[in-house]
């Protein structure tokens, strides 16, 4: 889902910026790759000659079905390229087990696409991101330039009013039972953008880490996101899909922009396969103090889930 005002101007038929040249032989993880944008992005990566594409999914049957479809389309069936790994972002234990497995089993990680999302999920970002540690360690060992791309949404910039009420303590603020479910989703996306901006720019500058971190809005795309939305919201969404929606394949090209983007994308918000920091991100969301505070709240939560993980991540960057 995306901000409604911008929809009539939403571009379609986006460029495919992932090429054989910048993808072949590389290793990628795509969370939520069994359907929608993640599935299409993973299919592109496998088709372009990636050596390994990990489909990180919470439903193994759906993951295996996606693998089969990708293998058929990409011609990778007998090449041991596409793998299905369990990952449930609702469970810290699952995230930790996944990160451990990635650390021990993968030689390298060239791109981590944190795509999985749920229209009414909260704190998905917080649960998903012990993985930068793995990405960063890989970079040092192999001298490569990995990407960490977090899929977000311009919807986050439409909830300034709600944000003002919870910004001091956004995580518990989003728990508030009075908050409408449909405000919750954009708030999670806003939190992602704010926190990642601080993380990338201030704590993990690319000059120090060699890891390119960016956020991507895929625009309004025809996927199953919003399947649990109330009936009236869903009916409206279907109309918008029909008028302005990108196909999930088209939308996946924005994710691929993030995962092959150069240093110029570090710490930036990307939209429609372009850096959209100045065009689509409102000034109030760029407040460095607010970004830092949002990151600090998340870091505290992460430290409870996995004591020492934030310090470890920052040490990796030093
Ligand atoms: N579609 C849009 O218009 C739009 C616009 C802006 C941003 N986005 C963002 O784009 C990303 C992809 O969404 P989509 O449109 O492709 O939606 P989708 O078709 O609903 O796919 C979402 C994926 O996330 C997975 N997922 C959800 N909760 C999970 C959890 N707890 N653990 C692991 N995986 C989980 C889903 O798995 P299951 O199949 O098991 O549920 C599915 O694979 C999301 O971050 C979304 O917020 C989408």
Tab-separated table of C-alpha atoms and ligand atoms in Angstrom:
chain	number	residue	atom	x	y	z
A	1	UNK	CA	0.000	0.000	0.000
A	2	UNK	CA	1.150	3.489	-0.706
A	3	UNK	CA	0.120	7.070	-0.057
A	4	UNK	CA	-3.116	7.809	-1.970
A	5	UNK	CA	-2.227	11.300	-3.257
A	6	UNK	CA	0.702	10.049	-5.245
A	7	UNK	CA	-1.179	7.177	-6.855
A	8	UNK	CA	-2.385	8.767	-10.102
A	9	UNK	CA	1.221	9.629	-10.929
A	10	UNK	CA	2.554	6.224	-9.978
A	11	UNK	CA	4.901	4.959	-12.684
A	12	UNK	CA	4.588	1.478	-14.094
A	13	UNK	CA	6.898	-0.654	-16.222
A	14	UNK	CA	9.876	0.188	-14.056
A	15	UNK	CA	13.437	-0.536	-15.153
A	16	UNK	CA	15.019	-3.824	-14.150
A	17	UNK	CA	18.234	-2.645	-12.503
A	18	UNK	CA	19.362	-6.091	-11.375
A	19	UNK	CA	21.366	-7.549	-14.233
A	20	UNK	CA	23.400	-10.678	-14.807
A	21	UNK	CA	26.481	-8.554	-14.298
A	22	UNK	CA	25.554	-7.333	-10.814
A	23	UNK	CA	23.792	-10.514	-9.649
A	24	UNK	CA	25.501	-13.588	-11.082
A	25	UNK	CA	27.299	-15.830	-8.593
A	26	UNK	CA	26.002	-13.889	-5.596
A	27	UNK	CA	24.009	-15.006	-2.562
A	28	UNK	CA	20.708	-13.438	-1.543
A	29	UNK	CA	18.204	-13.844	1.247
A	30	UNK	CA	14.631	-12.707	0.614
A	31	UNK	CA	12.232	-12.749	3.551
A	32	UNK	CA	8.580	-13.392	2.754
A	33	UNK	CA	9.579	-14.848	-0.607
A	34	UNK	CA	6.723	-17.306	-1.010
A	35	UNK	CA	4.378	-14.743	-2.542
A	36	UNK	CA	3.967	-11.160	-3.744
A	37	UNK	CA	6.936	-8.854	-4.182
A	38	UNK	CA	9.423	-11.098	-2.409
A	39	UNK	CA	8.547	-14.032	-4.636
A	40	UNK	CA	8.984	-11.969	-7.805
A	41	UNK	CA	12.259	-10.485	-6.581
A	42	UNK	CA	13.603	-13.956	-5.716
A	43	UNK	CA	12.546	-15.242	-9.135
A	44	UNK	CA	14.472	-12.435	-10.835
A	45	UNK	CA	17.564	-13.087	-8.733
A	46	UNK	CA	17.540	-16.814	-9.551
A	47	UNK	CA	16.895	-16.102	-13.247
A	48	UNK	CA	19.824	-13.675	-13.371
A	49	UNK	CA	22.285	-16.331	-12.252
A	50	UNK	CA	22.529	-15.831	-8.488
A	51	UNK	CA	24.485	-18.694	-6.933
A	52	UNK	CA	22.107	-18.959	-3.973
A	53	UNK	CA	18.668	-17.527	-3.255
A	54	UNK	CA	17.292	-18.282	0.196
A	55	UNK	CA	13.521	-18.051	0.459
A	56	UNK	CA	12.973	-17.165	4.120
A	57	UNK	CA	9.381	-18.129	4.874
A	58	UNK	CA	7.154	-19.054	7.781
A	59	UNK	CA	5.101	-21.576	5.849
A	60	UNK	CA	7.204	-24.413	4.468
A	61	UNK	CA	4.546	-25.730	2.091
A	62	UNK	CA	4.116	-22.290	0.522
A	63	UNK	CA	7.900	-21.929	0.412
A	64	UNK	CA	8.387	-25.252	-1.379
A	65	UNK	CA	5.673	-24.356	-3.901
A	66	UNK	CA	7.410	-21.019	-4.538
A	67	UNK	CA	10.757	-22.768	-4.950
A	68	UNK	CA	9.293	-25.131	-7.512
A	69	UNK	CA	7.789	-22.267	-9.482
A	70	UNK	CA	11.018	-20.266	-9.377
A	71	UNK	CA	13.113	-23.295	-10.352
A	72	UNK	CA	10.884	-23.896	-13.360
A	73	UNK	CA	10.985	-20.267	-14.463
A	74	UNK	CA	14.710	-19.761	-13.810
A	75	UNK	CA	15.911	-23.195	-14.950
A	76	UNK	CA	17.541	-23.822	-11.573
A	77	UNK	CA	15.805	-27.080	-10.620
A	78	UNK	CA	18.934	-29.256	-10.621
A	79	UNK	CA	21.369	-26.532	-9.637
A	80	UNK	CA	20.895	-26.289	-5.896
A	81	UNK	CA	20.362	-22.537	-6.108
A	82	UNK	CA	16.996	-21.916	-4.448
A	83	UNK	CA	16.580	-23.019	-0.832
A	84	UNK	CA	13.661	-22.693	1.563
A	85	UNK	CA	14.574	-21.777	5.131
A	86	UNK	CA	12.087	-21.301	7.981
A	87	UNK	CA	11.718	-17.797	9.369
A	88	UNK	CA	8.794	-16.503	11.397
A	89	UNK	CA	9.234	-12.848	12.210
A	90	UNK	CA	6.664	-13.157	14.973
A	91	UNK	CA	9.149	-15.205	16.955
A	92	UNK	CA	12.457	-13.883	18.221
A	93	UNK	CA	13.659	-17.469	18.587
A	94	UNK	CA	12.951	-18.127	14.937
A	95	UNK	CA	14.827	-14.965	13.918
A	96	UNK	CA	17.794	-15.938	16.069
A	97	UNK	CA	17.860	-19.489	14.691
A	98	UNK	CA	17.714	-18.140	11.159
A	99	UNK	CA	20.552	-15.688	11.768
A	100	UNK	CA	22.668	-18.434	13.320
A	101	UNK	CA	22.052	-20.715	10.371
A	102	UNK	CA	22.956	-17.954	7.911
A	103	UNK	CA	26.143	-17.272	9.827
A	104	UNK	CA	27.216	-20.899	9.821
A	105	UNK	CA	25.968	-22.159	6.455
A	106	UNK	CA	26.409	-19.274	4.049
A	107	UNK	CA	29.822	-18.449	2.660
A	108	UNK	CA	28.678	-14.966	1.838
A	109	UNK	CA	25.583	-12.772	1.811
A	110	UNK	CA	25.486	-10.214	-0.977
A	111	UNK	CA	21.987	-8.992	-0.345
A	112	UNK	CA	19.406	-9.308	2.384
A	113	UNK	CA	15.956	-8.190	1.311
A	114	UNK	CA	13.858	-7.657	4.416
A	115	UNK	CA	10.600	-7.798	2.550
A	116	UNK	CA	8.234	-9.816	4.748
A	117	UNK	CA	5.415	-7.763	6.109
A	118	UNK	CA	1.860	-7.880	7.265
A	119	UNK	CA	-0.595	-5.037	7.021
A	120	UNK	CA	-1.367	-5.224	10.715
A	121	UNK	CA	1.974	-6.469	11.984
A	122	UNK	CA	3.872	-4.431	14.499
A	123	UNK	CA	7.529	-4.315	15.366
A	124	UNK	CA	8.385	-6.518	12.410
A	125	UNK	CA	11.505	-4.475	11.880
A	126	UNK	CA	12.626	-4.986	15.431
A	127	UNK	CA	12.264	-8.713	15.142
A	128	UNK	CA	13.958	-8.938	11.801
A	129	UNK	CA	17.170	-7.203	12.163
A	130	UNK	CA	19.758	-9.087	14.116
A	131	UNK	CA	20.840	-10.157	10.640
A	132	UNK	CA	22.922	-7.058	9.865
A	133	UNK	CA	25.536	-8.642	12.066
A	134	UNK	CA	25.756	-11.609	9.712
A	135	UNK	CA	25.808	-9.398	6.660
A	136	UNK	CA	28.545	-7.264	8.058
A	137	UNK	CA	30.750	-10.155	9.113
A	138	UNK	CA	30.450	-11.650	5.629
A	139	UNK	CA	31.656	-8.441	4.078
A	140	UNK	CA	34.805	-8.370	6.138
A	141	UNK	CA	35.661	-11.966	5.366
A	142	UNK	CA	35.166	-11.780	1.620
A	143	UNK	CA	35.738	-8.130	0.830
A	144	UNK	CA	32.387	-7.795	-0.897
A	145	UNK	CA	29.837	-4.996	-0.667
A	146	UNK	CA	26.590	-6.470	0.644
A	147	UNK	CA	23.236	-4.727	0.685
A	148	UNK	CA	20.625	-4.654	3.378
A	149	UNK	CA	17.325	-3.477	1.932
A	150	UNK	CA	14.306	-2.910	4.134
A	151	UNK	CA	10.965	-2.802	2.364
A	152	UNK	CA	8.915	0.023	3.753
A	153	UNK	CA	6.065	2.209	2.492
A	154	UNK	CA	5.280	5.845	1.793
A	155	UNK	CA	2.130	5.190	3.854
A	156	UNK	CA	4.372	5.847	6.847
A	157	UNK	CA	4.525	9.509	5.861
A	158	UNK	CA	0.738	9.876	5.980
A	159	UNK	CA	0.384	9.361	9.741
A	160	UNK	CA	2.148	12.405	11.150
A	161	UNK	CA	-0.752	13.111	13.525
A	162	UNK	CA	-0.798	9.608	15.008
A	163	UNK	CA	2.985	9.629	15.163
A	164	UNK	CA	3.020	12.824	17.217
A	165	UNK	CA	0.995	11.006	19.864
A	166	UNK	CA	3.259	7.992	20.194
A	167	UNK	CA	6.676	9.174	19.112
A	168	UNK	CA	8.144	9.262	22.616
A	169	UNK	CA	7.552	5.572	22.960
A	170	UNK	CA	6.630	4.230	19.548
A	171	UNK	CA	6.699	0.504	20.275
A	172	UNK	CA	4.325	0.584	23.229
A	173	UNK	CA	2.446	3.389	21.461
A	174	UNK	CA	1.663	1.044	18.597
A	175	UNK	CA	0.405	-1.508	21.103
A	176	UNK	CA	-2.338	0.870	22.201
A	177	UNK	CA	-5.663	-0.869	21.803
A	178	UNK	CA	-7.299	2.402	20.779
A	179	UNK	CA	-5.085	2.649	17.735
A	180	UNK	CA	-6.938	1.528	14.620
A	181	UNK	CA	-5.362	-1.460	12.908
A	182	UNK	CA	-5.045	0.493	9.673
A	183	UNK	CA	-3.012	3.185	11.421
A	184	UNK	CA	-0.769	0.596	12.918
A	185	UNK	CA	0.630	-0.597	9.591
A	186	UNK	CA	1.798	2.829	8.350
A	187	UNK	CA	3.272	3.569	11.760
A	188	UNK	CA	5.401	0.421	11.576
A	189	UNK	CA	6.632	1.570	8.183
A	190	UNK	CA	7.435	5.031	9.512
A	191	UNK	CA	9.372	3.518	12.399
A	192	UNK	CA	11.389	1.434	9.934
A	193	UNK	CA	12.322	4.484	7.895
A	194	UNK	CA	13.267	6.635	10.861
A	195	UNK	CA	15.312	3.984	12.616
A	196	UNK	CA	17.098	2.755	9.496
A	197	UNK	CA	18.042	6.297	8.515
A	198	UNK	CA	19.785	6.776	11.856
A	199	UNK	CA	21.311	3.304	11.829
A	200	UNK	CA	22.712	3.627	8.321
A	201	UNK	CA	23.892	7.205	8.450
A	202	UNK	CA	25.138	7.625	11.979
A	203	UNK	CA	26.003	4.166	13.294
A	204	UNK	CA	26.897	2.107	10.245
A	205	UNK	CA	28.253	4.515	7.640
A	206	UNK	CA	29.157	2.669	4.485
A	207	UNK	CA	32.684	4.079	4.544
A	208	UNK	CA	33.232	2.170	7.786
A	209	UNK	CA	31.286	-1.020	7.171
A	210	UNK	CA	31.196	-1.506	3.403
A	211	UNK	CA	27.545	-2.539	3.780
A	212	UNK	CA	24.972	-0.530	1.839
A	213	UNK	CA	21.739	-0.082	3.772
A	214	UNK	CA	18.623	1.443	2.242
A	215	UNK	CA	14.836	1.486	2.528
A	216	UNK	CA	12.484	0.928	-0.404
A	217	UNK	CA	8.836	1.734	-1.007
A	218	UNK	CA	7.460	-0.552	-3.734
A	219	UNK	CA	4.442	1.681	-4.378
A	220	UNK	CA	0.922	0.331	-4.630
A	221	UNK	CA	1.219	-3.200	-5.964
A	222	UNK	CA	-1.321	-5.906	-6.623
A	223	UNK	CA	-0.428	-8.490	-3.982
A	224	UNK	CA	-2.175	-10.235	-1.111
A	225	UNK	CA	-1.111	-7.580	1.370
A	226	UNK	CA	-4.197	-6.229	3.034
A	227	UNK	CA	-6.003	-9.559	2.820
A	228	UNK	CA	-6.934	-9.190	6.489
A	229	UNK	CA	-8.103	-5.602	6.159
A	230	UNK	CA	-11.722	-4.743	6.962
A	231	UNK	CA	-14.174	-5.311	4.125
A	232	UNK	CA	-14.578	-1.624	3.156
A	233	UNK	CA	-10.831	-1.009	3.163
A	234	UNK	CA	-10.296	-4.080	1.012
A	235	UNK	CA	-12.966	-3.016	-1.472
A	236	UNK	CA	-11.321	0.404	-1.787
A	237	UNK	CA	-7.913	-1.209	-2.155
A	238	UNK	CA	-9.152	-3.395	-4.992
A	239	UNK	CA	-10.395	-0.317	-6.839
A	240	UNK	CA	-7.052	1.399	-6.384
A	241	UNK	CA	-5.267	-1.735	-7.550
A	242	UNK	CA	-7.343	-1.775	-10.716
A	243	UNK	CA	-6.703	1.911	-11.421
A	244	UNK	CA	-3.111	2.414	-10.413
A	245	UNK	CA	-1.570	-0.799	-9.087
A	246	UNK	CA	1.740	-2.155	-10.206
A	247	UNK	CA	1.890	-5.861	-10.882
A	248	UNK	CA	3.894	-7.687	-8.223
A	249	UNK	CA	6.599	-8.307	-10.827
A	250	UNK	CA	6.790	-4.598	-11.638
A	251	UNK	CA	6.837	-3.732	-7.929
A	252	UNK	CA	9.611	-6.244	-7.278
A	253	UNK	CA	11.875	-4.134	-9.484
A	254	UNK	CA	11.933	-1.485	-6.751
A	255	UNK	CA	13.213	-4.097	-4.290
A	256	UNK	CA	15.868	-5.129	-6.769
A	257	UNK	CA	16.941	-1.507	-7.106
A	258	UNK	CA	17.641	-1.536	-3.373
A	259	UNK	CA	19.522	-4.795	-3.407
A	260	UNK	CA	21.846	-3.825	-6.282
A	261	UNK	CA	21.963	-0.061	-5.588
A	262	UNK	CA	25.351	1.607	-5.161
A	263	UNK	CA	26.785	3.631	-2.280
A	264	UNK	CA	24.664	6.589	-3.347
A	265	UNK	CA	21.638	4.693	-1.979
A	266	UNK	CA	23.136	4.204	1.484
A	267	UNK	CA	20.895	5.572	4.218
A	268	UNK	CA	18.389	6.666	1.595
A	269	UNK	CA	14.717	6.131	0.953
A	270	UNK	CA	14.081	4.708	-2.523
A	271	UNK	CA	10.881	4.819	-4.539
A	272	UNK	CA	10.075	3.881	-8.153
A	273	UNK	CA	13.690	2.748	-8.709
A	274	UNK	CA	14.995	6.201	-7.799
A	275	UNK	CA	16.422	7.857	-4.706
A	276	UNK	CA	13.372	9.668	-3.380
A	277	UNK	CA	14.773	11.284	-0.291
A	278	UNK	CA	14.042	14.802	-1.536
A	279	UNK	CA	10.917	14.106	-3.554
A	280	UNK	CA	8.906	11.725	-1.360
A	281	UNK	CA	10.175	11.933	2.199
A	282	UNK	CA	8.647	14.835	4.145
A	283	UNK	CA	10.887	17.193	6.097
A	284	UNK	CA	9.430	16.226	9.477
A	285	UNK	CA	10.503	12.599	8.959
A	286	UNK	CA	14.087	13.691	8.404
A	287	UNK	CA	14.547	15.120	11.888
A	288	UNK	CA	17.815	13.499	13.054
A	289	UNK	CA	16.862	13.707	16.733
A	290	UNK	CA	13.611	11.887	16.121
A	291	UNK	CA	15.365	9.285	13.988
A	292	UNK	CA	17.923	8.710	16.720
A	293	UNK	CA	15.287	8.430	19.417
A	294	UNK	CA	13.332	5.893	17.341
A	295	UNK	CA	16.439	3.818	16.797
A	296	UNK	CA	17.307	3.980	20.508
A	297	UNK	CA	13.894	2.625	21.463
A	298	UNK	CA	14.260	-0.255	19.029
A	299	UNK	CA	17.829	-0.973	20.083
A	300	UNK	CA	16.656	-1.274	23.689
A	301	UNK	CA	14.027	-3.806	22.665
A	302	UNK	CA	16.549	-5.765	20.632
A	303	UNK	CA	18.873	-5.913	23.562
A	304	UNK	CA	16.155	-7.558	25.596
A	305	UNK	CA	15.497	-10.103	22.842
A	306	UNK	CA	19.179	-10.867	22.302
A	307	UNK	CA	21.368	-9.317	24.993
A	308	UNK	CA	24.445	-7.676	23.532
A	309	UNK	CA	23.335	-7.915	19.904
A	310	UNK	CA	23.357	-4.171	19.251
A	311	UNK	CA	26.818	-3.713	20.731
A	312	UNK	CA	28.023	-6.698	18.711
A	313	UNK	CA	26.628	-5.176	15.537
A	314	UNK	CA	28.298	-1.833	16.206
A	315	UNK	CA	31.585	-3.530	17.076
A	316	UNK	CA	31.479	-5.371	13.747
A	317	UNK	CA	31.282	-1.965	12.108
A	318	UNK	CA	34.209	-0.498	14.000
B	1	LIG	N1	1.741	-4.411	-1.992
B	1	LIG	C1	1.847	-3.117	-1.772
B	1	LIG	O1	1.081	-2.306	-2.324
B	1	LIG	C2	2.910	-2.595	-0.849
B	1	LIG	C3	3.093	-1.213	-0.755
B	1	LIG	C4	4.060	-0.714	0.113
B	1	LIG	C5	4.833	-1.589	0.843
B	1	LIG	N2	4.636	-2.939	0.726
B	1	LIG	C6	5.514	-3.822	1.511
B	1	LIG	O2	6.060	-4.801	0.646
B	1	LIG	C7	6.402	-5.968	1.392
B	1	LIG	C8	5.874	-7.198	0.678
B	1	LIG	O3	4.475	-7.166	0.708
B	1	LIG	P1	3.563	-7.807	-0.434
B	1	LIG	O4	2.766	-6.709	-0.992
B	1	LIG	O5	4.353	-8.683	-1.322
B	1	LIG	O6	2.574	-8.643	0.491
B	1	LIG	P2	2.174	-10.198	0.525
B	1	LIG	O7	1.860	-10.669	-0.840
B	1	LIG	O8	1.142	-10.259	1.572
B	1	LIG	O9	3.512	-10.901	1.024
B	1	LIG	C9	3.979	-10.682	2.328
B	1	LIG	C10	4.998	-11.741	2.668
B	1	LIG	O10	5.428	-11.519	4.015
B	1	LIG	C11	5.314	-12.755	4.711
B	1	LIG	N3	5.127	-12.595	6.153
B	1	LIG	C12	4.138	-11.944	6.805
B	1	LIG	N4	4.289	-12.088	8.128
B	1	LIG	C13	5.387	-12.860	8.324
B	1	LIG	C14	6.053	-13.372	9.459
B	1	LIG	N5	5.619	-13.161	10.690
B	1	LIG	N6	7.160	-14.119	9.272
B	1	LIG	C15	7.633	-14.365	8.028
B	1	LIG	N7	7.035	-13.928	6.902
B	1	LIG	C16	5.934	-13.177	7.056
B	1	LIG	C17	4.114	-13.426	4.081
B	1	LIG	O11	4.081	-14.808	4.411
B	1	LIG	P3	2.694	-15.640	4.377
B	1	LIG	O12	2.404	-15.911	2.935
B	1	LIG	O13	3.037	-16.854	5.163
B	1	LIG	O14	1.653	-14.783	5.023
B	1	LIG	C18	4.405	-13.158	2.620
B	1	LIG	O15	5.387	-14.037	2.148
B	1	LIG	C19	5.809	-5.745	2.786
B	1	LIG	O16	6.827	-5.331	3.672
B	1	LIG	C20	4.799	-4.632	2.577
B	1	LIG	O17	4.571	-3.888	3.730
B	1	LIG	C21	3.713	-3.459	-0.103
